[in-house]
Amino acid sequence: MSGIFEYNGGSIVGMKGKNCIAMACDRRFGQQMSTITTNYQKVFKIQDNILLALSGLNTDIHTFYALMEKEINLYNLKENRKMKPTTFANLVASALYERRFGPFFVTPIVAGLENGKPILATYDSIGCKSDLDDFQVGGTGGNYIYGACEAFFKPDMNPEELEEVIGQSLVSGCDRDALSGWGGVVYVLTEQKLTVKILKTKQT
Amino acid sequence: MIDFDPSTFGLAHTYQKEDKDEINTLKMPSAPQVIYRTLNGPTQTNGGNKLNNFKHGTTTLGFVFKEGILLAVDSRASMGSFLSSEQVRKVIEINEYLLGTMAGGAADCQYWLAYLANHCRTYELKNGSKLSVAAASKFLQGILIGYKNSGLSMGCMIAGSDLSGQHLYYIDNDGMRLKGDIFSVGSGSTYAYGVLDNHYRYEMSLNEAVELGIRAIYHATHRDTASGGVVRVYHIHQNGWTKVHDGIDVVDLHYQFAQQKGLVGDGDEAKQRLF
């Protein structure tokens, strides 16, 4: 409870499926042991085919998201085209390393669909990218969510199964973490659409 | 003050014919002896920051009203930010007319309230009448003053019924003993006090009091991360105590109260942006 990453609390998880990706996050915004609101946004749609989830210090979540939004808008204006998810994943790593000696206290997860192929990348707070796993977690409840993910996950799930699995993993994980929870949101991205569902969870 | 010989640490004796001068009952392990005392004031826990001190991660409350005393507690135990249990029993049944609430160190509360129970029973047998709530709470205070500054962590309420009525005392590890009408103890106590102070009236009926206790605990569990699980409610009246509710899930309470207000309870009433 005493670290800067534990000050606000929160958990995120990302998973790959068959031609789809899913992200889930809790909704708590707290200050140490006190909960302030239960509707804080932690997953952002950067582009129609890219989602960025952030966990860590909430002020840096907001600032880093605003920075990424600026970068992608400028890219669209300069290059007159959309950014590929793999390019965005690299951009996040560079943007984090730019602040190597005064970092953003966030642990991002990037998920996207590039020509139908799912991309998932996670980083530490100074930009070490890891994109080889089928699911990734972040935040104070991350380790508890890992357990549930390992139990429920199987490769190449369809969007409905993926939504169910990621929702259950998030909820089970957050139930064991005092600093995460108070609601959950699941995002499932396919070639055709982005589905956003709010989970009914423990509000304690 | 000490009834048991300190040298009989952990030994159980049964009545021996040779021991006709003393009746050896089953001896409890003797009370722990403090080997040294810290000379520098209260032991620091968790860097001394009271808000982070998870040993007090709980919400318990009790109040006196015209039908007796109502106690309501949550049931969460946390180790840092890890939730170790959601099913803890924080009301300790000392005997049929005395209840104690647990806040702070679980081991400390369990042990010393069991010690108090033993003392009450011995007194009853030797003197033919029950120990009063005032005397029982004072006995516990005496013990805790003896262990002051040695690191015990207890913030408990002793509530009970005796010949002079129903009484509520707050006892803590600093040796404080307070008689009062409304108490809330633990990290969620501030939230519970807000609800309690708003709707408390001495003339409440039992149903209103139970409803108030449940509501106060629920609000504390919603805002405080170290409180949660289920609400347990006890009522103390002139014939002893009754367990009113053994465990109402606070999750169900949240959605129930939200529905009563015409809301859904998912935190989205402000229609915040989702992506």
Short mmCIF file of C-alpha atoms in Angstrom, two decimals:
data_model
loop_
_atom_site.label_atom_id
_atom_site.label_comp_id
_atom_site.label_asym_id
_atom_site.label_seq_id
_atom_site.Cartn_x
_atom_site.Cartn_y
_atom_site.Cartn_z
CA MET A 1 0.00 0.00 0.00
CA SER A 2 2.90 2.29 0.33
CA GLY A 3 4.13 2.53 -3.26
CA ILE A 4 3.23 5.13 -5.83
CA PHE A 5 1.66 2.42 -8.00
CA GLU A 6 -0.61 1.43 -5.12
CA TYR A 7 -1.80 4.94 -4.31
CA ASN A 8 -4.85 4.91 -6.58
CA GLY A 9 -5.21 1.16 -7.14
CA GLY A 10 -6.86 -0.46 -10.14
CA SER A 11 -6.47 -3.47 -12.43
CA ILE A 12 -6.49 -4.11 -16.16
CA VAL A 13 -6.31 -7.23 -18.31
CA GLY A 14 -5.98 -7.85 -22.05
CA MET A 15 -6.51 -11.06 -24.04
CA LYS A 16 -6.17 -12.29 -27.60
CA GLY A 17 -8.79 -14.43 -29.30
CA LYS A 18 -9.43 -15.66 -32.84
CA ASN A 19 -9.40 -12.48 -34.94
CA CYS A 20 -10.52 -10.51 -31.92
CA ILE A 21 -9.08 -8.92 -28.80
CA ALA A 22 -10.58 -8.09 -25.42
CA MET A 23 -9.65 -5.64 -22.67
CA ALA A 24 -11.15 -5.30 -19.23
CA CYS A 25 -10.61 -2.89 -16.38
CA ASP A 26 -12.06 -2.10 -13.00
CA ARG A 27 -13.69 1.28 -12.35
CA ARG A 28 -12.34 2.38 -8.99
CA PHE A 29 -10.68 5.71 -8.36
CA GLY A 30 -9.41 5.78 -4.81
CA GLN A 31 -6.89 7.42 -2.57
CA GLN A 32 -5.24 4.70 -0.54
CA MET A 33 -8.00 3.15 1.54
CA SER A 34 -10.75 5.57 0.55
CA THR A 35 -12.84 5.19 -2.62
CA ILE A 36 -13.60 8.48 -4.39
CA THR A 37 -15.58 7.47 -7.50
CA THR A 38 -16.69 4.26 -9.16
CA ASN A 39 -16.70 5.30 -12.82
CA TYR A 40 -13.11 6.16 -13.69
CA GLN A 41 -12.14 5.41 -17.29
CA LYS A 42 -9.00 3.32 -17.74
CA VAL A 43 -9.40 1.93 -21.26
CA PHE A 44 -9.23 4.35 -24.17
CA LYS A 45 -10.07 3.91 -27.84
CA ILE A 46 -7.10 5.38 -29.63
CA GLN A 47 -8.33 4.41 -33.07
CA ASP A 48 -11.08 2.18 -34.43
CA ASN A 49 -8.76 -0.80 -34.26
CA ILE A 50 -6.55 0.10 -31.26
CA LEU A 51 -7.36 0.07 -27.53
CA LEU A 52 -5.04 1.41 -24.82
CA ALA A 53 -5.54 0.30 -21.21
CA LEU A 54 -3.61 2.00 -18.42
CA SER A 55 -3.15 1.19 -14.76
CA GLY A 56 -1.15 2.91 -12.07
CA LEU A 57 -1.26 6.48 -10.82
CA ASN A 58 -4.53 7.94 -12.11
CA THR A 59 -3.14 11.35 -12.92
CA ASP A 60 -0.51 9.72 -15.13
CA ILE A 61 -3.16 7.49 -16.71
CA HIS A 62 -4.95 10.62 -17.84
CA THR A 63 -1.80 12.49 -18.87
CA PHE A 64 -0.29 9.57 -20.78
CA TYR A 65 -3.57 8.94 -22.57
CA ALA A 66 -3.77 12.62 -23.58
CA LEU A 67 -0.19 12.39 -24.88
CA MET A 68 -1.00 9.30 -26.98
CA GLU A 69 -4.18 10.94 -28.30
CA LYS A 70 -2.08 13.93 -29.37
CA GLU A 71 0.49 11.70 -31.06
CA ILE A 72 -2.05 9.74 -33.05
CA ASN A 73 -3.92 12.90 -34.12
CA LEU A 74 -0.69 14.51 -35.36
CA TYR A 75 0.26 11.28 -37.15
CA ASN A 76 -3.12 11.23 -38.92
CA LEU A 77 -2.69 14.85 -40.00
CA LYS A 78 0.92 14.48 -41.15
CA GLU A 79 0.73 11.09 -42.83
CA ASN A 80 -2.93 11.26 -43.87
CA ARG A 81 -3.47 7.64 -42.91
CA LYS A 82 -4.35 5.50 -39.92
CA MET A 83 -1.62 4.21 -37.60
CA LYS A 84 -1.00 0.47 -37.55
CA PRO A 85 -1.35 -1.23 -34.13
CA THR A 86 2.25 -2.49 -34.22
CA THR A 87 3.44 1.06 -34.91
CA PHE A 88 1.37 2.39 -32.02
CA ALA A 89 2.77 -0.32 -29.77
CA ASN A 90 6.29 0.90 -30.59
CA LEU A 91 5.22 4.51 -30.11
CA VAL A 92 4.07 3.75 -26.56
CA ALA A 93 7.42 2.15 -25.74
CA SER A 94 9.34 5.18 -27.06
CA ALA A 95 7.09 7.66 -25.30
CA LEU A 96 7.63 5.87 -22.01
CA TYR A 97 11.42 5.68 -22.43
CA GLU A 98 11.51 9.39 -23.28
CA ARG A 99 10.73 9.88 -19.60
CA ARG A 100 13.32 7.34 -18.42
CA PHE A 101 14.52 9.47 -15.48
CA GLY A 102 11.16 10.87 -14.45
CA PRO A 103 8.73 8.19 -15.59
CA PHE A 104 4.99 8.06 -15.93
CA PHE A 105 3.77 5.80 -13.13
CA VAL A 106 1.64 3.68 -15.45
CA THR A 107 1.75 0.14 -16.79
CA PRO A 108 0.03 0.20 -20.19
CA ILE A 109 -1.47 -2.59 -22.26
CA VAL A 110 -2.05 -1.99 -25.97
CA ALA A 111 -4.40 -4.24 -27.93
CA GLY A 112 -5.38 -3.99 -31.58
CA LEU A 113 -6.29 -5.76 -34.81
CA GLU A 114 -3.87 -5.46 -37.71
CA ASN A 115 -5.40 -6.89 -40.90
CA GLY A 116 -7.55 -9.10 -38.72
CA LYS A 117 -4.58 -10.38 -36.72
CA PRO A 118 -4.72 -9.68 -32.97
CA ILE A 119 -1.89 -7.67 -31.39
CA LEU A 120 -1.33 -7.44 -27.63
CA ALA A 121 1.58 -5.62 -26.00
CA THR A 122 2.38 -4.76 -22.41
CA TYR A 123 5.06 -2.54 -20.89
CA ASP A 124 6.70 -1.68 -17.63
CA SER A 125 6.67 1.96 -16.63
CA ILE A 126 9.82 2.84 -18.61
CA GLY A 127 8.90 1.23 -21.91
CA CYS A 128 10.05 -2.37 -22.04
CA LYS A 129 7.63 -3.89 -24.55
CA SER A 130 6.50 -7.49 -24.34
CA ASP A 131 4.20 -8.70 -27.12
CA LEU A 132 4.52 -12.45 -27.20
CA ASP A 133 1.83 -13.46 -24.70
CA ASP A 134 -1.81 -14.29 -25.29
CA PHE A 135 -2.99 -12.42 -22.21
CA GLN A 136 -1.50 -9.75 -19.98
CA VAL A 137 -2.45 -8.07 -16.73
CA GLY A 138 -1.58 -4.86 -14.95
CA GLY A 139 -2.31 -3.02 -11.75
CA THR A 140 -2.60 -3.87 -8.06
CA GLY A 141 -4.90 -6.84 -8.70
CA GLY A 142 -2.80 -8.15 -11.57
CA ASN A 143 -1.33 -11.17 -9.84
CA TYR A 144 -4.73 -12.38 -8.68
CA ILE A 145 -6.12 -12.00 -12.21
CA TYR A 146 -3.20 -14.06 -13.57
CA GLY A 147 -4.41 -17.05 -11.59
CA ALA A 148 -7.91 -16.81 -12.99
CA CYS A 149 -6.60 -16.21 -16.54
CA GLU A 150 -4.39 -19.30 -16.44
CA ALA A 151 -7.37 -21.35 -15.35
CA PHE A 152 -9.94 -20.06 -17.83
CA PHE A 153 -7.93 -19.08 -20.91
CA LYS A 154 -7.61 -21.16 -24.04
CA PRO A 155 -6.21 -20.00 -27.39
CA ASP A 156 -8.36 -18.95 -30.37
CA MET A 157 -11.62 -18.25 -28.56
CA ASN A 158 -14.45 -16.52 -30.38
CA PRO A 159 -15.63 -13.07 -29.21
CA GLU A 160 -18.45 -14.33 -26.98
CA GLU A 161 -16.24 -16.82 -25.16
CA LEU A 162 -13.44 -14.29 -24.84
CA GLU A 163 -15.81 -11.74 -23.32
CA GLU A 164 -17.00 -14.28 -20.75
CA VAL A 165 -13.49 -15.43 -19.85
CA ILE A 166 -11.99 -11.98 -19.50
CA GLY A 167 -14.95 -10.76 -17.46
CA GLN A 168 -14.72 -13.68 -15.05
CA SER A 169 -10.94 -13.32 -14.71
CA LEU A 170 -11.20 -9.63 -13.92
CA VAL A 171 -13.96 -10.10 -11.35
CA SER A 172 -12.31 -13.05 -9.59
CA GLY A 173 -9.01 -11.22 -9.48
CA CYS A 174 -10.44 -7.93 -8.23
CA ASP A 175 -12.40 -9.74 -5.52
CA ARG A 176 -9.14 -10.58 -3.77
CA ASP A 177 -7.64 -7.10 -4.12
CA ALA A 178 -8.77 -4.42 -1.72
CA LEU A 179 -7.74 -1.61 -4.11
CA SER A 180 -9.51 -2.78 -7.28
CA GLY A 181 -13.08 -3.38 -8.20
CA TRP A 182 -16.19 -1.29 -7.67
CA GLY A 183 -17.41 -2.19 -11.15
CA GLY A 184 -15.86 -3.56 -14.32
CA VAL A 185 -15.97 -2.77 -18.04
CA VAL A 186 -15.21 -5.28 -20.81
CA TYR A 187 -14.26 -4.19 -24.32
CA VAL A 188 -14.28 -6.72 -27.17
CA LEU A 189 -12.89 -5.60 -30.52
CA THR A 190 -13.51 -7.46 -33.75
CA GLU A 191 -13.12 -6.42 -37.39
CA GLN A 192 -16.75 -5.33 -37.46
CA LYS A 193 -17.41 -3.69 -34.12
CA LEU A 194 -16.33 -2.70 -30.62
CA THR A 195 -18.60 -4.04 -27.88
CA VAL A 196 -18.50 -2.36 -24.47
CA LYS A 197 -20.19 -4.05 -21.52
CA ILE A 198 -20.40 -2.90 -17.90
CA LEU A 199 -20.14 -5.74 -15.38
CA LYS A 200 -22.23 -5.91 -12.25
CA THR A 201 -19.62 -6.58 -9.57
CA LYS A 202 -19.09 -6.20 -5.85
CA GLN A 203 -19.29 -2.55 -4.89
CA THR A 204 -17.21 -3.03 -1.81
CA MET B 1 -4.92 -10.08 39.47
CA ILE B 2 -3.38 -13.13 37.79
CA ASP B 3 -5.39 -16.22 38.70
CA PHE B 4 -3.04 -18.70 37.08
CA ASP B 5 0.45 -19.68 38.18
CA PRO B 6 2.81 -18.34 35.50
CA SER B 7 4.94 -21.47 35.62
CA THR B 8 2.13 -23.67 34.29
CA PHE B 9 2.56 -22.50 30.72
CA GLY B 10 0.27 -24.49 28.47
CA LEU B 11 -0.11 -27.48 30.80
CA ALA B 12 -3.51 -29.07 31.37
CA HIS B 13 -4.19 -30.63 34.77
CA THR B 14 -7.09 -32.75 35.91
CA TYR B 15 -8.21 -33.04 39.52
CA GLN B 16 -5.79 -35.27 41.45
CA LYS B 17 -6.76 -36.85 44.76
CA GLU B 18 -3.43 -35.69 46.27
CA ASP B 19 -4.15 -32.08 45.45
CA LYS B 20 -6.85 -31.76 48.07
CA ASP B 21 -5.75 -28.31 49.06
CA GLU B 22 -6.20 -26.80 45.65
CA ILE B 23 -8.61 -27.66 42.91
CA ASN B 24 -6.73 -27.78 39.64
CA THR B 25 -9.07 -26.90 36.85
CA LEU B 26 -8.08 -27.06 33.22
CA LYS B 27 -5.43 -24.40 33.12
CA MET B 28 -5.35 -21.99 30.22
CA PRO B 29 -1.91 -21.06 28.91
CA SER B 30 -0.67 -18.34 31.17
CA ALA B 31 -0.91 -14.78 29.97
CA PRO B 32 2.15 -13.79 27.96
CA GLN B 33 4.89 -12.05 29.92
CA VAL B 34 6.43 -8.99 28.37
CA ILE B 35 10.18 -9.56 28.32
CA TYR B 36 11.25 -5.98 27.78
CA ARG B 37 9.53 -2.69 27.52
CA THR B 38 10.19 -0.21 24.76
CA LEU B 39 11.39 3.01 26.29
CA ASN B 40 10.64 5.13 23.29
CA GLY B 41 6.88 5.32 23.29
CA PRO B 42 4.24 3.38 21.32
CA THR B 43 5.58 0.81 18.85
CA GLN B 44 5.43 2.10 15.29
CA THR B 45 3.47 -0.03 12.89
CA ASN B 46 3.41 0.39 9.12
CA GLY B 47 5.62 3.44 9.23
CA GLY B 48 3.34 5.09 11.75
CA ASN B 49 0.85 6.26 9.14
CA LYS B 50 -2.49 5.59 10.82
CA LEU B 51 -4.41 5.61 7.54
CA ASN B 52 -2.33 2.71 6.24
CA ASN B 53 -2.51 0.73 9.45
CA PHE B 54 -4.39 -2.29 8.19
CA LYS B 55 -4.53 -3.87 11.61
CA HIS B 56 -7.53 -1.63 12.14
CA GLY B 57 -9.03 -2.49 8.77
CA THR B 58 -12.61 -3.04 9.75
CA THR B 59 -15.88 -1.34 10.61
CA THR B 60 -17.70 -2.15 13.81
CA LEU B 61 -20.38 -0.10 15.48
CA GLY B 62 -22.64 -0.19 18.49
CA PHE B 63 -25.28 2.08 19.90
CA VAL B 64 -27.65 2.21 22.87
CA PHE B 65 -31.35 2.79 22.24
CA LYS B 66 -34.59 2.27 24.09
CA GLU B 67 -34.79 -1.46 23.34
CA GLY B 68 -31.21 -2.20 24.42
CA ILE B 69 -28.00 -2.17 22.42
CA LEU B 70 -27.42 -2.89 18.75
CA LEU B 71 -24.05 -4.14 17.47
CA ALA B 72 -23.27 -4.34 13.75
CA VAL B 73 -19.96 -5.41 12.21
CA ASP B 74 -18.47 -6.19 8.80
CA SER B 75 -16.51 -9.40 8.06
CA ARG B 76 -13.44 -8.55 6.01
CA ALA B 77 -9.83 -9.35 6.93
CA SER B 78 -7.04 -7.88 4.85
CA MET B 79 -3.25 -8.26 4.86
CA GLY B 80 -2.04 -5.13 3.16
CA SER B 81 -4.13 -4.91 0.01
CA PHE B 82 -4.71 -8.67 -0.14
CA LEU B 83 -8.11 -9.77 1.07
CA SER B 84 -7.51 -12.80 3.20
CA SER B 85 -11.10 -13.43 4.19
CA GLU B 86 -14.61 -12.09 3.71
CA GLN B 87 -16.21 -14.31 6.36
CA VAL B 88 -14.58 -13.34 9.64
CA ARG B 89 -16.66 -13.23 12.85
CA LYS B 90 -15.93 -9.92 14.51
CA VAL B 91 -18.46 -10.21 17.30
CA ILE B 92 -17.11 -12.47 20.02
CA GLU B 93 -19.69 -14.13 22.24
CA ILE B 94 -18.09 -13.81 25.66
CA ASN B 95 -21.04 -15.38 27.48
CA GLU B 96 -24.86 -15.30 27.29
CA TYR B 97 -25.07 -11.72 28.50
CA LEU B 98 -21.82 -10.13 27.20
CA LEU B 99 -20.58 -9.49 23.67
CA GLY B 100 -17.26 -8.10 22.47
CA THR B 101 -16.41 -6.67 19.05
CA MET B 102 -13.09 -7.21 17.34
CA ALA B 103 -11.05 -4.48 15.71
CA GLY B 104 -7.29 -4.42 15.36
CA GLY B 105 -5.32 -7.59 15.92
CA ALA B 106 -7.59 -10.61 15.63
CA ALA B 107 -5.39 -12.78 17.82
CA ASP B 108 -5.26 -10.13 20.55
CA CYS B 109 -9.02 -9.66 20.57
CA GLN B 110 -9.80 -13.39 20.50
CA TYR B 111 -7.37 -14.26 23.27
CA TRP B 112 -8.17 -11.48 25.70
CA LEU B 113 -11.93 -11.72 25.25
CA ALA B 114 -11.71 -15.47 25.94
CA TYR B 115 -9.60 -14.62 29.01
CA LEU B 116 -12.33 -12.20 30.06
CA ALA B 117 -14.95 -14.92 29.55
CA ASN B 118 -13.01 -17.23 31.84
CA HIS B 119 -12.72 -14.51 34.47
CA CYS B 120 -16.47 -13.75 34.30
CA ARG B 121 -17.37 -17.42 34.80
CA THR B 122 -14.95 -17.82 37.70
CA TYR B 123 -16.40 -14.72 39.37
CA GLU B 124 -19.93 -16.05 38.89
CA LEU B 125 -19.02 -19.34 40.53
CA LYS B 126 -17.14 -17.79 43.43
CA ASN B 127 -19.60 -14.99 44.17
CA GLY B 128 -22.94 -16.39 43.12
CA SER B 129 -23.85 -13.46 40.89
CA LYS B 130 -22.89 -12.33 37.41
CA LEU B 131 -20.13 -9.82 36.80
CA SER B 132 -21.48 -6.42 35.77
CA VAL B 133 -20.62 -4.96 32.37
CA ALA B 134 -18.80 -2.09 34.06
CA ALA B 135 -16.65 -4.47 36.07
CA ALA B 136 -15.94 -6.77 33.12
CA SER B 137 -14.85 -3.86 30.94
CA LYS B 138 -12.73 -2.45 33.76
CA PHE B 139 -11.02 -5.81 34.20
CA LEU B 140 -10.11 -5.83 30.50
CA GLN B 141 -8.87 -2.26 30.73
CA GLY B 142 -6.61 -3.26 33.60
CA ILE B 143 -5.05 -6.01 31.52
CA LEU B 144 -4.48 -3.73 28.54
CA ILE B 145 -2.85 -1.03 30.65
CA GLY B 146 -0.44 -3.69 31.84
CA TYR B 147 0.55 -4.38 28.24
CA LYS B 148 0.64 -0.74 27.21
CA ASN B 149 3.34 0.11 24.67
CA SER B 150 4.14 -3.53 24.04
CA GLY B 151 2.39 -3.63 20.67
CA LEU B 152 -1.04 -5.07 21.37
CA SER B 153 -3.62 -3.82 18.92
CA MET B 154 -7.24 -3.85 20.09
CA GLY B 155 -10.12 -1.47 19.61
CA CYS B 156 -13.06 -3.35 21.01
CA MET B 157 -16.47 -2.61 22.36
CA ILE B 158 -17.85 -4.52 25.33
CA ALA B 159 -21.61 -4.56 25.34
CA GLY B 160 -23.81 -6.44 27.74
CA SER B 161 -26.78 -6.70 29.97
CA ASP B 162 -26.70 -6.76 33.77
CA LEU B 163 -28.97 -5.92 36.70
CA SER B 164 -28.67 -2.19 36.06
CA GLY B 165 -29.56 -2.37 32.38
CA GLN B 166 -27.70 -2.60 29.07
CA HIS B 167 -24.33 -0.84 28.80
CA LEU B 168 -21.78 -0.17 26.06
CA TYR B 169 -18.09 0.43 26.68
CA TYR B 170 -15.21 1.18 24.30
CA ILE B 171 -11.83 -0.29 25.29
CA ASP B 172 -8.59 0.07 23.39
CA ASN B 173 -4.96 -1.01 23.62
CA ASP B 174 -3.90 2.39 25.00
CA GLY B 175 -5.87 1.62 28.13
CA MET B 176 -8.79 3.90 27.24
CA ARG B 177 -12.17 2.88 28.62
CA LEU B 178 -15.18 4.97 27.65
CA LYS B 179 -18.83 4.48 28.45
CA GLY B 180 -21.06 5.82 25.71
CA ASP B 181 -24.21 5.63 23.63
CA ILE B 182 -22.73 5.51 20.14
CA PHE B 183 -19.39 4.06 19.06
CA SER B 184 -17.86 3.05 15.76
CA VAL B 185 -14.39 1.52 15.57
CA GLY B 186 -12.05 0.80 12.69
CA SER B 187 -10.89 2.25 9.38
CA GLY B 188 -14.46 2.54 8.13
CA SER B 189 -15.73 4.17 11.31
CA THR B 190 -15.74 7.68 9.85
CA TYR B 191 -18.16 6.63 7.12
CA ALA B 192 -20.33 4.73 9.59
CA TYR B 193 -20.46 7.70 11.99
CA GLY B 194 -21.81 9.90 9.18
CA VAL B 195 -24.79 7.65 8.63
CA LEU B 196 -25.24 6.82 12.31
CA ASP B 197 -25.18 10.40 13.56
CA ASN B 198 -27.66 11.41 10.88
CA HIS B 199 -30.46 9.02 11.81
CA TYR B 200 -29.82 7.98 15.42
CA ARG B 201 -32.62 8.54 17.93
CA TYR B 202 -32.83 6.92 21.38
CA GLU B 203 -36.53 6.17 20.84
CA MET B 204 -35.97 4.01 17.74
CA SER B 205 -37.74 0.69 17.50
CA LEU B 206 -35.73 -2.51 17.10
CA ASN B 207 -36.46 -2.71 13.37
CA GLU B 208 -35.36 0.88 12.80
CA ALA B 209 -32.19 0.28 14.80
CA VAL B 210 -31.32 -2.88 12.84
CA GLU B 211 -31.94 -1.01 9.58
CA LEU B 212 -29.69 1.85 10.73
CA GLY B 213 -26.88 -0.49 11.80
CA ILE B 214 -27.01 -2.32 8.47
CA ARG B 215 -27.04 0.88 6.48
CA ALA B 216 -24.10 2.37 8.37
CA ILE B 217 -21.98 -0.73 7.89
CA TYR B 218 -22.93 -0.91 4.20
CA HIS B 219 -21.85 2.68 3.57
CA ALA B 220 -18.56 2.04 5.31
CA THR B 221 -17.91 -1.11 3.26
CA HIS B 222 -18.62 0.79 0.03
CA ARG B 223 -16.12 3.57 0.68
CA ASP B 224 -13.49 1.85 2.82
CA THR B 225 -11.37 -0.76 1.07
CA ALA B 226 -10.55 -2.58 4.28
CA SER B 227 -14.20 -3.24 5.14
CA GLY B 228 -16.58 -5.53 3.31
CA GLY B 229 -17.99 -9.03 3.18
CA VAL B 230 -21.20 -9.45 5.12
CA VAL B 231 -22.98 -7.51 7.87
CA ARG B 232 -23.60 -9.32 11.16
CA VAL B 233 -26.07 -7.79 13.61
CA TYR B 234 -26.60 -8.56 17.30
CA HIS B 235 -29.17 -7.14 19.73
CA ILE B 236 -28.57 -6.98 23.48
CA HIS B 237 -31.65 -6.80 25.68
CA GLN B 238 -32.49 -7.48 29.30
CA ASN B 239 -32.48 -11.26 28.77
CA GLY B 240 -29.05 -11.40 27.16
CA TRP B 241 -28.24 -11.15 23.46
CA THR B 242 -29.82 -12.32 20.19
CA LYS B 243 -28.15 -12.72 16.83
CA VAL B 244 -30.44 -10.74 14.54
CA HIS B 245 -28.55 -11.29 11.25
CA ASP B 246 -25.79 -13.82 10.73
CA GLY B 247 -24.52 -12.42 7.43
CA ILE B 248 -26.17 -10.09 4.92
CA ASP B 249 -24.03 -9.70 1.81
CA VAL B 250 -23.16 -6.02 1.31
CA VAL B 251 -23.16 -6.52 -2.47
CA ASP B 252 -26.87 -7.34 -2.35
CA LEU B 253 -27.42 -4.36 -0.07
CA HIS B 254 -25.73 -2.04 -2.58
CA TYR B 255 -28.03 -2.95 -5.43
CA GLN B 256 -31.06 -3.01 -3.11
CA PHE B 257 -30.38 0.53 -1.84
CA ALA B 258 -29.65 1.73 -5.39
CA GLN B 259 -32.96 0.34 -6.57
CA GLN B 260 -34.77 2.06 -3.69
CA LYS B 261 -33.38 5.34 -5.00
CA GLY B 262 -34.41 4.51 -8.57
CA LEU B 263 -30.80 3.96 -9.69
CA VAL B 264 -29.01 0.98 -11.18
CA GLY B 265 -25.99 1.06 -8.88
CA ASP B 266 -23.25 0.64 -11.51
CA GLY B 267 -21.83 4.13 -11.04
CA ASP B 268 -22.93 5.26 -14.48
CA GLU B 269 -25.62 7.74 -13.56
CA ALA B 270 -23.42 10.58 -14.77
CA LYS B 271 -23.11 8.81 -18.16
CA GLN B 272 -19.34 9.03 -18.10
CA ARG B 273 -17.40 8.39 -21.29
CA LEU B 274 -16.47 4.72 -21.65
CA PHE B 275 -14.05 4.71 -24.55
#
